[in-house]
Coordinates of C-alpha atoms in Angstrom, one line a residue:
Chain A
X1106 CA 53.5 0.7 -53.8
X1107 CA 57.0 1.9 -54.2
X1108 CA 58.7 -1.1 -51.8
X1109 CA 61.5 -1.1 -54.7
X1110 CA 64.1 -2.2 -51.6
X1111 CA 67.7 -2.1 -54.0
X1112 CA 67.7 -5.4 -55.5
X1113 CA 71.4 -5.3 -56.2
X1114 CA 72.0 -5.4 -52.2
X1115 CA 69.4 -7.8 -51.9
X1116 CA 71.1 -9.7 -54.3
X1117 CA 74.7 -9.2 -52.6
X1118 CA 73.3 -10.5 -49.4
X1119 CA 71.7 -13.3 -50.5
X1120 CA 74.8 -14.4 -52.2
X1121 CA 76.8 -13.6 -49.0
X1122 CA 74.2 -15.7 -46.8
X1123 CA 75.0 -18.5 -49.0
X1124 CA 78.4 -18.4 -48.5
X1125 CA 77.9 -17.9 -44.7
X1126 CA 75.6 -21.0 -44.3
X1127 CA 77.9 -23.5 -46.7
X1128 CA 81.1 -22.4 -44.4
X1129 CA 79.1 -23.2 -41.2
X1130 CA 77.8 -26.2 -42.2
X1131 CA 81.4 -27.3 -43.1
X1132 CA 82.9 -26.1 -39.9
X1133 CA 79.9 -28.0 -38.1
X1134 CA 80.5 -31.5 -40.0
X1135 CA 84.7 -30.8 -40.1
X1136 CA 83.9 -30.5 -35.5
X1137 CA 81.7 -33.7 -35.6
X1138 CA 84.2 -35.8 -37.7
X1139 CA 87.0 -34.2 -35.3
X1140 CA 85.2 -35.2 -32.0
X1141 CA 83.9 -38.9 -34.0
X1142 CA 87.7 -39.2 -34.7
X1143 CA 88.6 -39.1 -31.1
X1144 CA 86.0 -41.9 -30.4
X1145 CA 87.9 -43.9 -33.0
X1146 CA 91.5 -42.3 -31.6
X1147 CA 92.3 -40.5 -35.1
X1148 CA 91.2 -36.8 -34.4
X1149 CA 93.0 -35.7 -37.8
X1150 CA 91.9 -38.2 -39.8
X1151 CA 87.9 -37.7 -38.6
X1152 CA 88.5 -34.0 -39.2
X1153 CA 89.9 -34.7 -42.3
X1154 CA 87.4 -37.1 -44.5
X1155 CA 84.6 -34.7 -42.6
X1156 CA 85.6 -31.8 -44.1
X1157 CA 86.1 -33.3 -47.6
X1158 CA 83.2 -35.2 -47.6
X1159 CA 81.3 -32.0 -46.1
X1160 CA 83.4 -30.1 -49.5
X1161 CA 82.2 -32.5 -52.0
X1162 CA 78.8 -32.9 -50.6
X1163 CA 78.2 -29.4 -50.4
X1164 CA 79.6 -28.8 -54.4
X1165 CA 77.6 -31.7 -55.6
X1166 CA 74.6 -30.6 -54.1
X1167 CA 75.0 -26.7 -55.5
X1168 CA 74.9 -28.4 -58.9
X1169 CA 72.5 -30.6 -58.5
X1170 CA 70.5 -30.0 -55.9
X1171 CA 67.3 -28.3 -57.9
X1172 CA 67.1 -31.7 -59.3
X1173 CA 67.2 -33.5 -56.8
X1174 CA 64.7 -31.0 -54.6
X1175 CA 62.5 -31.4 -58.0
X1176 CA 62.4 -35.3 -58.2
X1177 CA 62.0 -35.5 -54.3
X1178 CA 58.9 -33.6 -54.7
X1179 CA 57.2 -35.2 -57.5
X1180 CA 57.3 -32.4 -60.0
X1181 CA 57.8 -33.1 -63.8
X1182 CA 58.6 -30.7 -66.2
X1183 CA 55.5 -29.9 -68.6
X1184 CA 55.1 -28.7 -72.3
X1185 CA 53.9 -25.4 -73.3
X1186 CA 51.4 -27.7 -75.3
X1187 CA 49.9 -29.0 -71.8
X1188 CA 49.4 -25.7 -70.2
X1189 CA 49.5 -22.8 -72.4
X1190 CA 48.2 -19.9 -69.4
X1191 CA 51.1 -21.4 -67.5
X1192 CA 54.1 -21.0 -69.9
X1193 CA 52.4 -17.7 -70.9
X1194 CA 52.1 -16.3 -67.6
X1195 CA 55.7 -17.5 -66.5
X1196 CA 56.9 -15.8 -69.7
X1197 CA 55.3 -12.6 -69.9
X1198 CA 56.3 -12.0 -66.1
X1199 CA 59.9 -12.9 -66.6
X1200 CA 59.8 -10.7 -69.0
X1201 CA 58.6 -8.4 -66.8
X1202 CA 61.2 -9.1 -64.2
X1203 CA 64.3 -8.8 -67.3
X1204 CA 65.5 -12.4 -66.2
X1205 CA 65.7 -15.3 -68.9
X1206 CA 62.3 -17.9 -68.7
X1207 CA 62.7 -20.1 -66.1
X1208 CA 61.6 -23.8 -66.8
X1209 CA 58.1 -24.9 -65.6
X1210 CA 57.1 -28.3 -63.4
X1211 CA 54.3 -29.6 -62.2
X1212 CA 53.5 -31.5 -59.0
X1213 CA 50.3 -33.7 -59.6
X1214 CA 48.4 -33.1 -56.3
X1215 CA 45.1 -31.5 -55.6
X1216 CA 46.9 -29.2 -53.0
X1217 CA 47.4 -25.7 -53.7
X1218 CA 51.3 -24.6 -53.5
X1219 CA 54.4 -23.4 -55.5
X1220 CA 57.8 -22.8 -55.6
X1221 CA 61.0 -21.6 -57.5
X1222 CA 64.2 -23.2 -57.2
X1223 CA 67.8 -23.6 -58.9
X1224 CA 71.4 -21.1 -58.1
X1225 CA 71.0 -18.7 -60.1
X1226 CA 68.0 -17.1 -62.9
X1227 CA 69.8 -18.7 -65.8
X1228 CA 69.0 -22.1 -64.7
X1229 CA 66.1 -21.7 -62.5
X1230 CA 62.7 -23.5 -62.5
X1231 CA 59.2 -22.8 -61.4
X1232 CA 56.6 -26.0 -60.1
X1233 CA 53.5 -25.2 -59.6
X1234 CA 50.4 -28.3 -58.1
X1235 CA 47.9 -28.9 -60.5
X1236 CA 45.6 -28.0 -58.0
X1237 CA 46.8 -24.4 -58.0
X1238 CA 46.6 -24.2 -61.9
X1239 CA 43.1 -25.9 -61.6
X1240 CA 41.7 -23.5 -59.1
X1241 CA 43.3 -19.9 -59.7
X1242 CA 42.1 -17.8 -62.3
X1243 CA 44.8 -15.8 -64.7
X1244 CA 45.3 -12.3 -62.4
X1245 CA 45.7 -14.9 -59.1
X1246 CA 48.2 -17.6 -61.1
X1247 CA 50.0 -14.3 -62.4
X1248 CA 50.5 -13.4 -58.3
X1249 CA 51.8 -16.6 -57.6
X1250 CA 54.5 -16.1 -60.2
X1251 CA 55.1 -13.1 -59.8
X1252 CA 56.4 -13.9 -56.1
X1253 CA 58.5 -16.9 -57.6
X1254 CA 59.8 -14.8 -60.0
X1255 CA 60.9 -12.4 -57.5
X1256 CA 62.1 -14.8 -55.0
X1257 CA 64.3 -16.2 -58.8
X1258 CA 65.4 -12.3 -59.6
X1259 CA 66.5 -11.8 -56.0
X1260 CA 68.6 -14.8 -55.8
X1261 CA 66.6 -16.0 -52.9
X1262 CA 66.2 -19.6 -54.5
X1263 CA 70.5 -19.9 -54.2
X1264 CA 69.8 -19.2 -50.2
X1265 CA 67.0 -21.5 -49.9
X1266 CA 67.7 -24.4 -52.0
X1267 CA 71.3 -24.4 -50.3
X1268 CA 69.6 -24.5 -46.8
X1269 CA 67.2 -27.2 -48.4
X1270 CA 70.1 -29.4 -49.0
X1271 CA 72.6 -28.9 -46.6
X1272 CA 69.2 -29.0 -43.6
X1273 CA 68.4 -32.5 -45.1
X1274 CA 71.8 -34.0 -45.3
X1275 CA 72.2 -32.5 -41.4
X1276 CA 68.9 -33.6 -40.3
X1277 CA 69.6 -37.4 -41.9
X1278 CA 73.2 -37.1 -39.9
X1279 CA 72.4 -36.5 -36.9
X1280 CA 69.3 -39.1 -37.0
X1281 CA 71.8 -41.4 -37.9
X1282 CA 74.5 -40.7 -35.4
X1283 CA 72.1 -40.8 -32.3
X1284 CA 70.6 -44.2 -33.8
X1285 CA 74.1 -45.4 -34.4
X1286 CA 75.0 -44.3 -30.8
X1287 CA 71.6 -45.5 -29.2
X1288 CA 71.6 -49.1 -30.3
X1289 CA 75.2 -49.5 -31.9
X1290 CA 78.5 -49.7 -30.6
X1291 CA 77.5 -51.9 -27.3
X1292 CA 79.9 -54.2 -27.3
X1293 CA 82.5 -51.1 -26.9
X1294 CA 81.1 -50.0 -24.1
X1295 CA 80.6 -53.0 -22.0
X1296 CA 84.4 -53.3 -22.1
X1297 CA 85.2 -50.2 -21.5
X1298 CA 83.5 -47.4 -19.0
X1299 CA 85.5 -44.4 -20.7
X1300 CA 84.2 -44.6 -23.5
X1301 CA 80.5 -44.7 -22.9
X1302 CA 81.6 -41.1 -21.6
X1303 CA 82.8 -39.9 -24.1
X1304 CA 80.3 -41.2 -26.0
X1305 CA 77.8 -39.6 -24.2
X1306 CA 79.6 -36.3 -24.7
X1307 CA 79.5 -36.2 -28.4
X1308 CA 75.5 -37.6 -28.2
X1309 CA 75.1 -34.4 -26.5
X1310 CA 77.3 -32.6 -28.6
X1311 CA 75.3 -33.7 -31.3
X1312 CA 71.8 -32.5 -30.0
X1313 CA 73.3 -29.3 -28.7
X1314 CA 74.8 -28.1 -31.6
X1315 CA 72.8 -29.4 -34.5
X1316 CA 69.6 -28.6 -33.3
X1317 CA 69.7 -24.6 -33.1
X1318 CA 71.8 -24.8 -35.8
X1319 CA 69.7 -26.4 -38.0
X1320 CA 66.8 -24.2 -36.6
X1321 CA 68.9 -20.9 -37.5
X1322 CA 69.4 -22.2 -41.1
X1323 CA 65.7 -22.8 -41.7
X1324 CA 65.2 -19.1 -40.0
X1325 CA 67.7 -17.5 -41.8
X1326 CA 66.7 -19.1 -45.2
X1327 CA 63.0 -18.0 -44.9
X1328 CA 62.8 -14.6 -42.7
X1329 CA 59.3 -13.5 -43.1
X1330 CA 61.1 -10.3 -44.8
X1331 CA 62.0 -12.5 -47.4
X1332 CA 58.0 -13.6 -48.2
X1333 CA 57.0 -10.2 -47.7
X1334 CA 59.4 -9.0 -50.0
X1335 CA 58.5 -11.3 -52.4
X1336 CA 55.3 -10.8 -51.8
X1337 CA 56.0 -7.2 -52.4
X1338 CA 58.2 -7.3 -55.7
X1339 CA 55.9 -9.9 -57.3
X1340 CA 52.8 -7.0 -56.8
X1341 CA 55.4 -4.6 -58.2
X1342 CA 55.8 -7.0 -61.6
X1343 CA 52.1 -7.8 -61.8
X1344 CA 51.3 -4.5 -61.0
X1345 CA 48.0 -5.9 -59.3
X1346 CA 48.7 -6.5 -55.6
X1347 CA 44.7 -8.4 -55.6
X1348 CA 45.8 -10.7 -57.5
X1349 CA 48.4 -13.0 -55.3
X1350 CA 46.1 -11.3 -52.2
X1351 CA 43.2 -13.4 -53.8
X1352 CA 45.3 -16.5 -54.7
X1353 CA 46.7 -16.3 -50.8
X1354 CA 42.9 -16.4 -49.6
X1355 CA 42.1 -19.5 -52.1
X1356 CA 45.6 -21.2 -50.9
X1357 CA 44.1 -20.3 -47.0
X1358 CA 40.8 -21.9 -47.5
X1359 CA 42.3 -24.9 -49.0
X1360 CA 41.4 -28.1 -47.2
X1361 CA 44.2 -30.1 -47.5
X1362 CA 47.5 -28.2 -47.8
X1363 CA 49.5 -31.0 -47.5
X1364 CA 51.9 -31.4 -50.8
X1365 CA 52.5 -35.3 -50.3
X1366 CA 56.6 -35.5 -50.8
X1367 CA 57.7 -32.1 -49.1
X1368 CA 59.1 -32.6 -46.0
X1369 CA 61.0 -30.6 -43.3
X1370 CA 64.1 -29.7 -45.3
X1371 CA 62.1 -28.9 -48.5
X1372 CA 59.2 -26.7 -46.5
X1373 CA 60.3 -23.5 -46.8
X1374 CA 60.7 -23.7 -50.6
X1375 CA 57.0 -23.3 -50.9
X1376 CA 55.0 -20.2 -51.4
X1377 CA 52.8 -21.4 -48.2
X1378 CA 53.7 -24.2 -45.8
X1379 CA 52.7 -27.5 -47.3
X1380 CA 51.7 -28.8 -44.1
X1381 CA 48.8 -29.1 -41.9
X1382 CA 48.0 -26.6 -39.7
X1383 CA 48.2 -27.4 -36.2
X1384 CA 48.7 -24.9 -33.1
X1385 CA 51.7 -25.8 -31.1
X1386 CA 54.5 -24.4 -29.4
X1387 CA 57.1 -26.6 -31.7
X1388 CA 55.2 -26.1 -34.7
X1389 CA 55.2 -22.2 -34.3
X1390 CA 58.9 -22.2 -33.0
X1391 CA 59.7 -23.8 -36.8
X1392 CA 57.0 -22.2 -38.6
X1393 CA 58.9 -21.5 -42.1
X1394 CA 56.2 -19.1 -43.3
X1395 CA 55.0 -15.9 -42.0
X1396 CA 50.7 -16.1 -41.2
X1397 CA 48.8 -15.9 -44.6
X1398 CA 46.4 -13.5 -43.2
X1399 CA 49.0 -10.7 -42.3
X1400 CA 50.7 -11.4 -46.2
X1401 CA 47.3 -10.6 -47.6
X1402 CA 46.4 -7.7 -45.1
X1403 CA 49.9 -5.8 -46.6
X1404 CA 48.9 -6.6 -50.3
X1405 CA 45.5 -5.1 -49.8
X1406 CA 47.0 -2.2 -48.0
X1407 CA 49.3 -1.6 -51.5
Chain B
X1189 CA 104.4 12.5 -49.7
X1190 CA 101.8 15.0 -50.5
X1191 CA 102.4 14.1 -54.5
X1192 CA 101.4 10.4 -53.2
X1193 CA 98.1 11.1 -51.5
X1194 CA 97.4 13.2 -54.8
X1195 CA 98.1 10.2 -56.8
X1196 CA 95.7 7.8 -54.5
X1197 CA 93.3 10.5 -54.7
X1198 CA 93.0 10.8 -58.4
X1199 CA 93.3 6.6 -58.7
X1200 CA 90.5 6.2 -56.1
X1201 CA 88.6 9.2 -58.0
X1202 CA 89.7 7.2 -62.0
X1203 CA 88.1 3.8 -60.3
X1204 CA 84.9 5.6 -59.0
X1205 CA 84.6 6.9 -62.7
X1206 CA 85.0 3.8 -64.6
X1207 CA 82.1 2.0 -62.3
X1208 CA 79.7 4.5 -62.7
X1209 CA 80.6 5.0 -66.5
X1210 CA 80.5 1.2 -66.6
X1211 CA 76.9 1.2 -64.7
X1212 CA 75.3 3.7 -67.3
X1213 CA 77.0 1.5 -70.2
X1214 CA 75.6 -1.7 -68.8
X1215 CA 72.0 0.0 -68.4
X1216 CA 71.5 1.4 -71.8
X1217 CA 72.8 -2.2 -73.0
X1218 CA 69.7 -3.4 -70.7
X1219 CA 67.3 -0.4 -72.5
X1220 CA 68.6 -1.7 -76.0
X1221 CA 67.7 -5.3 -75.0
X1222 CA 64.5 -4.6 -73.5
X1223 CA 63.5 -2.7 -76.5
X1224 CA 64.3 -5.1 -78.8
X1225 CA 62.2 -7.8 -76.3
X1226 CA 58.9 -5.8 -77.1
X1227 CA 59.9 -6.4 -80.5
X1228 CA 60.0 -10.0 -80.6
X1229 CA 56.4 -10.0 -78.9
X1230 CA 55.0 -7.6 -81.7
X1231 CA 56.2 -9.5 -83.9
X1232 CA 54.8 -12.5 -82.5
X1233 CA 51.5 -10.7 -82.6
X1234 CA 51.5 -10.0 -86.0
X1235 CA 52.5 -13.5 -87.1
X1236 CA 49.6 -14.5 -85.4
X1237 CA 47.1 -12.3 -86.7
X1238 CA 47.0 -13.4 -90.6
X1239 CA 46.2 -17.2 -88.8
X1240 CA 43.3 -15.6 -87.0
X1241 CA 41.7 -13.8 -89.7
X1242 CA 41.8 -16.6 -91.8
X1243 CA 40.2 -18.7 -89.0
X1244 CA 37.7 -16.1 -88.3
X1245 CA 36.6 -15.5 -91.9
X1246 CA 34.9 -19.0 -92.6
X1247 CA 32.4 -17.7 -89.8
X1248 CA 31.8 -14.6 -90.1
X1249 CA 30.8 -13.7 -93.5
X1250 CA 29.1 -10.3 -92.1
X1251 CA 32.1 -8.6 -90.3
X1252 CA 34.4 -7.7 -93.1
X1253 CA 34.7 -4.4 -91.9
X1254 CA 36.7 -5.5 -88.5
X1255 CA 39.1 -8.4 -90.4
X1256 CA 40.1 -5.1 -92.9
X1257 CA 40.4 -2.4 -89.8
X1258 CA 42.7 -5.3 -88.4
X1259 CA 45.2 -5.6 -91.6
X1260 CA 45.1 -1.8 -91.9
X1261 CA 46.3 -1.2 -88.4
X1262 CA 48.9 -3.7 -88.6
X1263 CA 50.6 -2.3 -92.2
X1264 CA 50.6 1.0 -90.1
X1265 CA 52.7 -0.1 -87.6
X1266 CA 55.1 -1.7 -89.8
X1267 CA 55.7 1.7 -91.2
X1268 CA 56.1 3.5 -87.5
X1269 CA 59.4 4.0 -86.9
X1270 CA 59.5 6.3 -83.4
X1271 CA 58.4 5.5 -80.1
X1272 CA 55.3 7.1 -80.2
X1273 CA 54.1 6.7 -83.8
X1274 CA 55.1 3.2 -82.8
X1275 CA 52.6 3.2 -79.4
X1276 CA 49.6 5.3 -81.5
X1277 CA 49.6 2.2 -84.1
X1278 CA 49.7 -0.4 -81.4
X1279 CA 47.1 0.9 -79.6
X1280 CA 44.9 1.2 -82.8
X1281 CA 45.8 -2.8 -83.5
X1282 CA 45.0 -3.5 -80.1
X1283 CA 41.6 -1.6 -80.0
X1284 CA 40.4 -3.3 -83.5
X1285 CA 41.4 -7.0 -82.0
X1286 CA 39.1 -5.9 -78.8
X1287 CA 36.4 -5.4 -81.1
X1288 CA 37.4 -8.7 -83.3
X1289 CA 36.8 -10.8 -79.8
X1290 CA 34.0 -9.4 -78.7
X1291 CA 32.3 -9.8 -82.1
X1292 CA 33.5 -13.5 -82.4
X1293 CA 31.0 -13.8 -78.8
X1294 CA 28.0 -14.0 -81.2
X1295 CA 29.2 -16.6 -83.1
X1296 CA 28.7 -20.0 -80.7
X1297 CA 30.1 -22.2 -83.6
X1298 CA 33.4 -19.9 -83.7
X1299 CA 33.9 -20.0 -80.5
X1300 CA 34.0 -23.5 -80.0
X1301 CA 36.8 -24.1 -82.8
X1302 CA 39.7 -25.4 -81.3
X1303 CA 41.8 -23.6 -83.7
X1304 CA 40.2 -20.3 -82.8
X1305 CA 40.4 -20.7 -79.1
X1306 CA 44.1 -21.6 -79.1
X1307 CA 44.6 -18.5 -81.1
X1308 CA 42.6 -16.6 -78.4
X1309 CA 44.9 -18.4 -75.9
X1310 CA 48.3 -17.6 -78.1
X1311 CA 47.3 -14.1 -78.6
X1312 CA 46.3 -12.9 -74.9
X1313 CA 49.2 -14.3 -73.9
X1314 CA 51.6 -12.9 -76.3
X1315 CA 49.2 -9.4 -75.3
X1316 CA 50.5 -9.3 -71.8
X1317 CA 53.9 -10.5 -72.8
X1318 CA 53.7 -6.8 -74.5
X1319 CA 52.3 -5.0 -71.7
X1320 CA 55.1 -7.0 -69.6
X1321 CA 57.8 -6.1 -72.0
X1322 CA 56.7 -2.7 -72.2
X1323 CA 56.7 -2.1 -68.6
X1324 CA 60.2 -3.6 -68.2
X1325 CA 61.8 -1.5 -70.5
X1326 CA 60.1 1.6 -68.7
X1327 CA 61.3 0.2 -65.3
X1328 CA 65.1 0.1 -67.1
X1329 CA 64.3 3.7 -68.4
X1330 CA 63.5 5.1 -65.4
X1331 CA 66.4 3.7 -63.6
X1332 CA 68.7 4.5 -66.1
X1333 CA 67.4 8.4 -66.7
X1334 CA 67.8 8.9 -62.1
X1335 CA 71.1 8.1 -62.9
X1336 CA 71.5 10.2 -65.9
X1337 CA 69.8 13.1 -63.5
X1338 CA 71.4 12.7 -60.3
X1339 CA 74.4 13.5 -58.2
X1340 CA 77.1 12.2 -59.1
X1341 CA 76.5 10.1 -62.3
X1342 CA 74.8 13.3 -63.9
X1343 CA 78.9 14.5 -64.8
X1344 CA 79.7 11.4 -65.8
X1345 CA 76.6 11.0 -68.0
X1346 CA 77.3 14.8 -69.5
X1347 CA 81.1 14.5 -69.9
X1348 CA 80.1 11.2 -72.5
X1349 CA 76.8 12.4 -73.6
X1350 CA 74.4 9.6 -72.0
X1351 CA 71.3 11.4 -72.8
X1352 CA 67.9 10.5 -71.2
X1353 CA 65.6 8.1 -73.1
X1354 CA 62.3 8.5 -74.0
X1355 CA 59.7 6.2 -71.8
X1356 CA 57.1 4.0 -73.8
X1357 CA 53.6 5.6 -73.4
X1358 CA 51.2 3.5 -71.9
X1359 CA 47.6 3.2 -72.8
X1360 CA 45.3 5.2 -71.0
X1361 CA 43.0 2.3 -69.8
X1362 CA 46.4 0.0 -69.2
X1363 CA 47.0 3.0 -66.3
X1364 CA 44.0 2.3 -64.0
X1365 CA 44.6 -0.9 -61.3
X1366 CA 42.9 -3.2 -63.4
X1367 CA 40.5 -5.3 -60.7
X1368 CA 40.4 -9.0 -59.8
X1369 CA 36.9 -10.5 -61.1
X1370 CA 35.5 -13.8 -58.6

């Protein structure tokens, strides 16, 4: 079980990625103020607010945004004197892992799910369902935090909580600007027949760009690499590969995997998806999480 | 012209130096920190064992022997001082609080004290915090003595005498994958 991949270039990556996806999302919302600008006739201004709103936003959000990912998802952050196994479990592995203790939520909800979030393993956090602590025994809650702790010590949590944020902020955007553009703005375009044009050009803009884009972010954020690497580095910390290969099969024959506040820019946070499973060709094409079955065939093959 | 190239050379060589150096000095730091981490979770232990003994006494009048073993290991480890004397007394501690636990099973009243089973609780967890702590600091040491071994840190590690450390030895039962139960 030697998958030791060098954690110092994952790390670098990951840091890199994040700068990569915070850039294009700034370049994305600077082009859409630009192009809104021009429907108002002040290009430079559009382009300017855009890309200082996108600036701040995007600042704000690298501060905050664990918080605000926690509170949107119901967790609270518990005691040692609630759950003992829990704190001990997360402390021993991030000892194990060399990185200071990461604080611990839970998310009241009988579903069975985690994940790890914050910038960097100084201020990181674990949540875990109170389902998950109620049905997992020690070696199986152990797997689970071992592949949080590992997606912490990797720096994977920076990547995906940026993508989190920035995903939601571009998916609430551009639901607004095609409202805005579908049922606003009429009385403009009854007076004037070159503008409904150009209105029509950014609409398409809009869905053209932001779409893929936002599908690339969610693909970039969770490559099934990155789960089967954390998969992989969280066995190496346990040393006891069963153990989150068990807690996979418990979290696979769980009815009802739906986490009750996580939603489409929050999904790939989790250790498994948090929603139902249906078979179609959109659900597949966004899938955030590699099949559960092929995760646990590579653990027991460790 | 040549004297510059000789210069770059020998910069570019100087900056190679100082990062490796640097790297070696930031991972025996790490082995320092790690070793002073299973420390603080002995330590922990041995706070916690006075409590339980004194918790398990009122119950068990008839195991004396076990409570005793149980100081006696832990006064030898506070006199270890090397790595392995170290490991030899904390595998002795560890063995006689096995056999503490699995006595306590035939006591029903014992084992339903809350105080006793938050002990249990405090103590198993602080047990694999060890093995954890243990483990990292072999991790580190392993890391740390490739580098003192191999091409090219090896000269830098032999020009400022970085000498290879000393792993912890682990248990011999603590080697075998341990099994999940259902």
């Amino acid at each position: 079980m030697e998958t030791k991949v060098n954690i110092h270039e994952e790390v670098r990556w990951n840091k890199i990625k994040t700068y990569m996806i915070m850039s294009l999302f700034i370049f994305m919302i600077a082009i859409l103020g630009y192009f809104l600008g021009i429907l108002y006739g002040t290009p430079v201004f559009g382009f300017g607010i855009a890309i200082f709103g996108a600036i701040f936003y995007t600042c704000i959000m690298y501060i905050q945004g664990s918080n605000i990912i926690l509170k949107t998802t119901g967790a609270r952050e518990v005691t040692k004197r609630e759950y003992p196994h829990l704190f001990h479990t997360v402390e021993g592995l991030a000892i194990a892992a060399g990185i200071p203790t990461p604080k611990c939520y839970v998310i009241d909800d009988t579903a069975l799910n985690a994940f790890a979030t914050g910038t960097n393993p100084k201020n990181a956090s674990i949540t875990v369902t109170s389902g998950l602590l109620n049905k997992l025994n020690r070696q199986e809650l152990e797997g689970v935090i071992g592949h949080e702790m590992s997606h912490i010590k990797n720096y994977d949590i920076r990547v995906m909580l940026i993508t989190a944020v920035l995903v939601g902020i571009t998916i609430l955007l551009s639901d607004f600007i095609f409202r805005t553009f579908l049922w606003g703005g009429g009385d403009r375009e009854r007076k004037d027949g070159g503008q409904l044009v150009i209105i029509l050009i950014v609409v398409a803009f809009v869905l053209a760009i932001l779409a893929p884009v936002i599908a690339e972010l969610i693909k970039v954020a969770v490559s099934r690499r990155r789960e089967f690497l954390a998969d992989a580095n969280g066995a190496l910390l346990t040393r006891n590969p069963d153990g989150l290969a068990s807690a996979l099969e418990k979290i696979k024959a769980d009815p009802d995997p739906l986490v009750d506040k996580a939603n489409k820019a929050t999904a790939h946070l989790f250790i498994s998806t948090p929603f139902r499973k249906t078979k179609g060709f959109v659900t597949n094409l966004f899938s955030t999480h590699p099949p559960i079955d092929e995760r646990i065939k590579r653990l027991k093959a460790m | 012209m040549v004297w510059l190239i000789v210069g770059i050379v020998a910069a570019v060589l100087l900056i190679i130096g100082i990062v490796m150096y640097n790297g070696l000095v930031r991972l025996q730091n790490q082995i320092d920190n790690a070793w002073a981490q299973i420390d603080v979770q002995l330590k922990r232990r041995f706070d916690l064992i006075p409590n339980l003994i004194e918790t398990v006494k009122g119950y068990t009048k008839h195991e004396k022997g076990v409570l005793e073993e149980c100081t006696k290991a832990r006064t030898a480890f506070m006199g270890a001082t090397s790595v392995k004397d170290k490991a030899k007394a904390e595998n002795m501690l560890e063995g006689t609080l096995k056999t503490l636990f699995a006595n306590a099973e035939s006591y029903p009243n014992l084992k339903a004290n809350e105080n006793f089973l938050q002990l249990q609780e405090e103590l198993s967890g602080t047990e694999s915090k060890i093995a954890y702590a243990r483990q990292h600091y072999n991790d580190i040491v392993l890391e740390y003595n490739n580098k003192v071994e191999s091409v090219p840190t090896n000269m830098i590690a032999k020009m400022f005498s970085f000498n290879e450390k000393e792993a912890y030895p682990v248990p011999e039962e603590e080697r075998k994958n341990v099994k999940v139960q259902f």
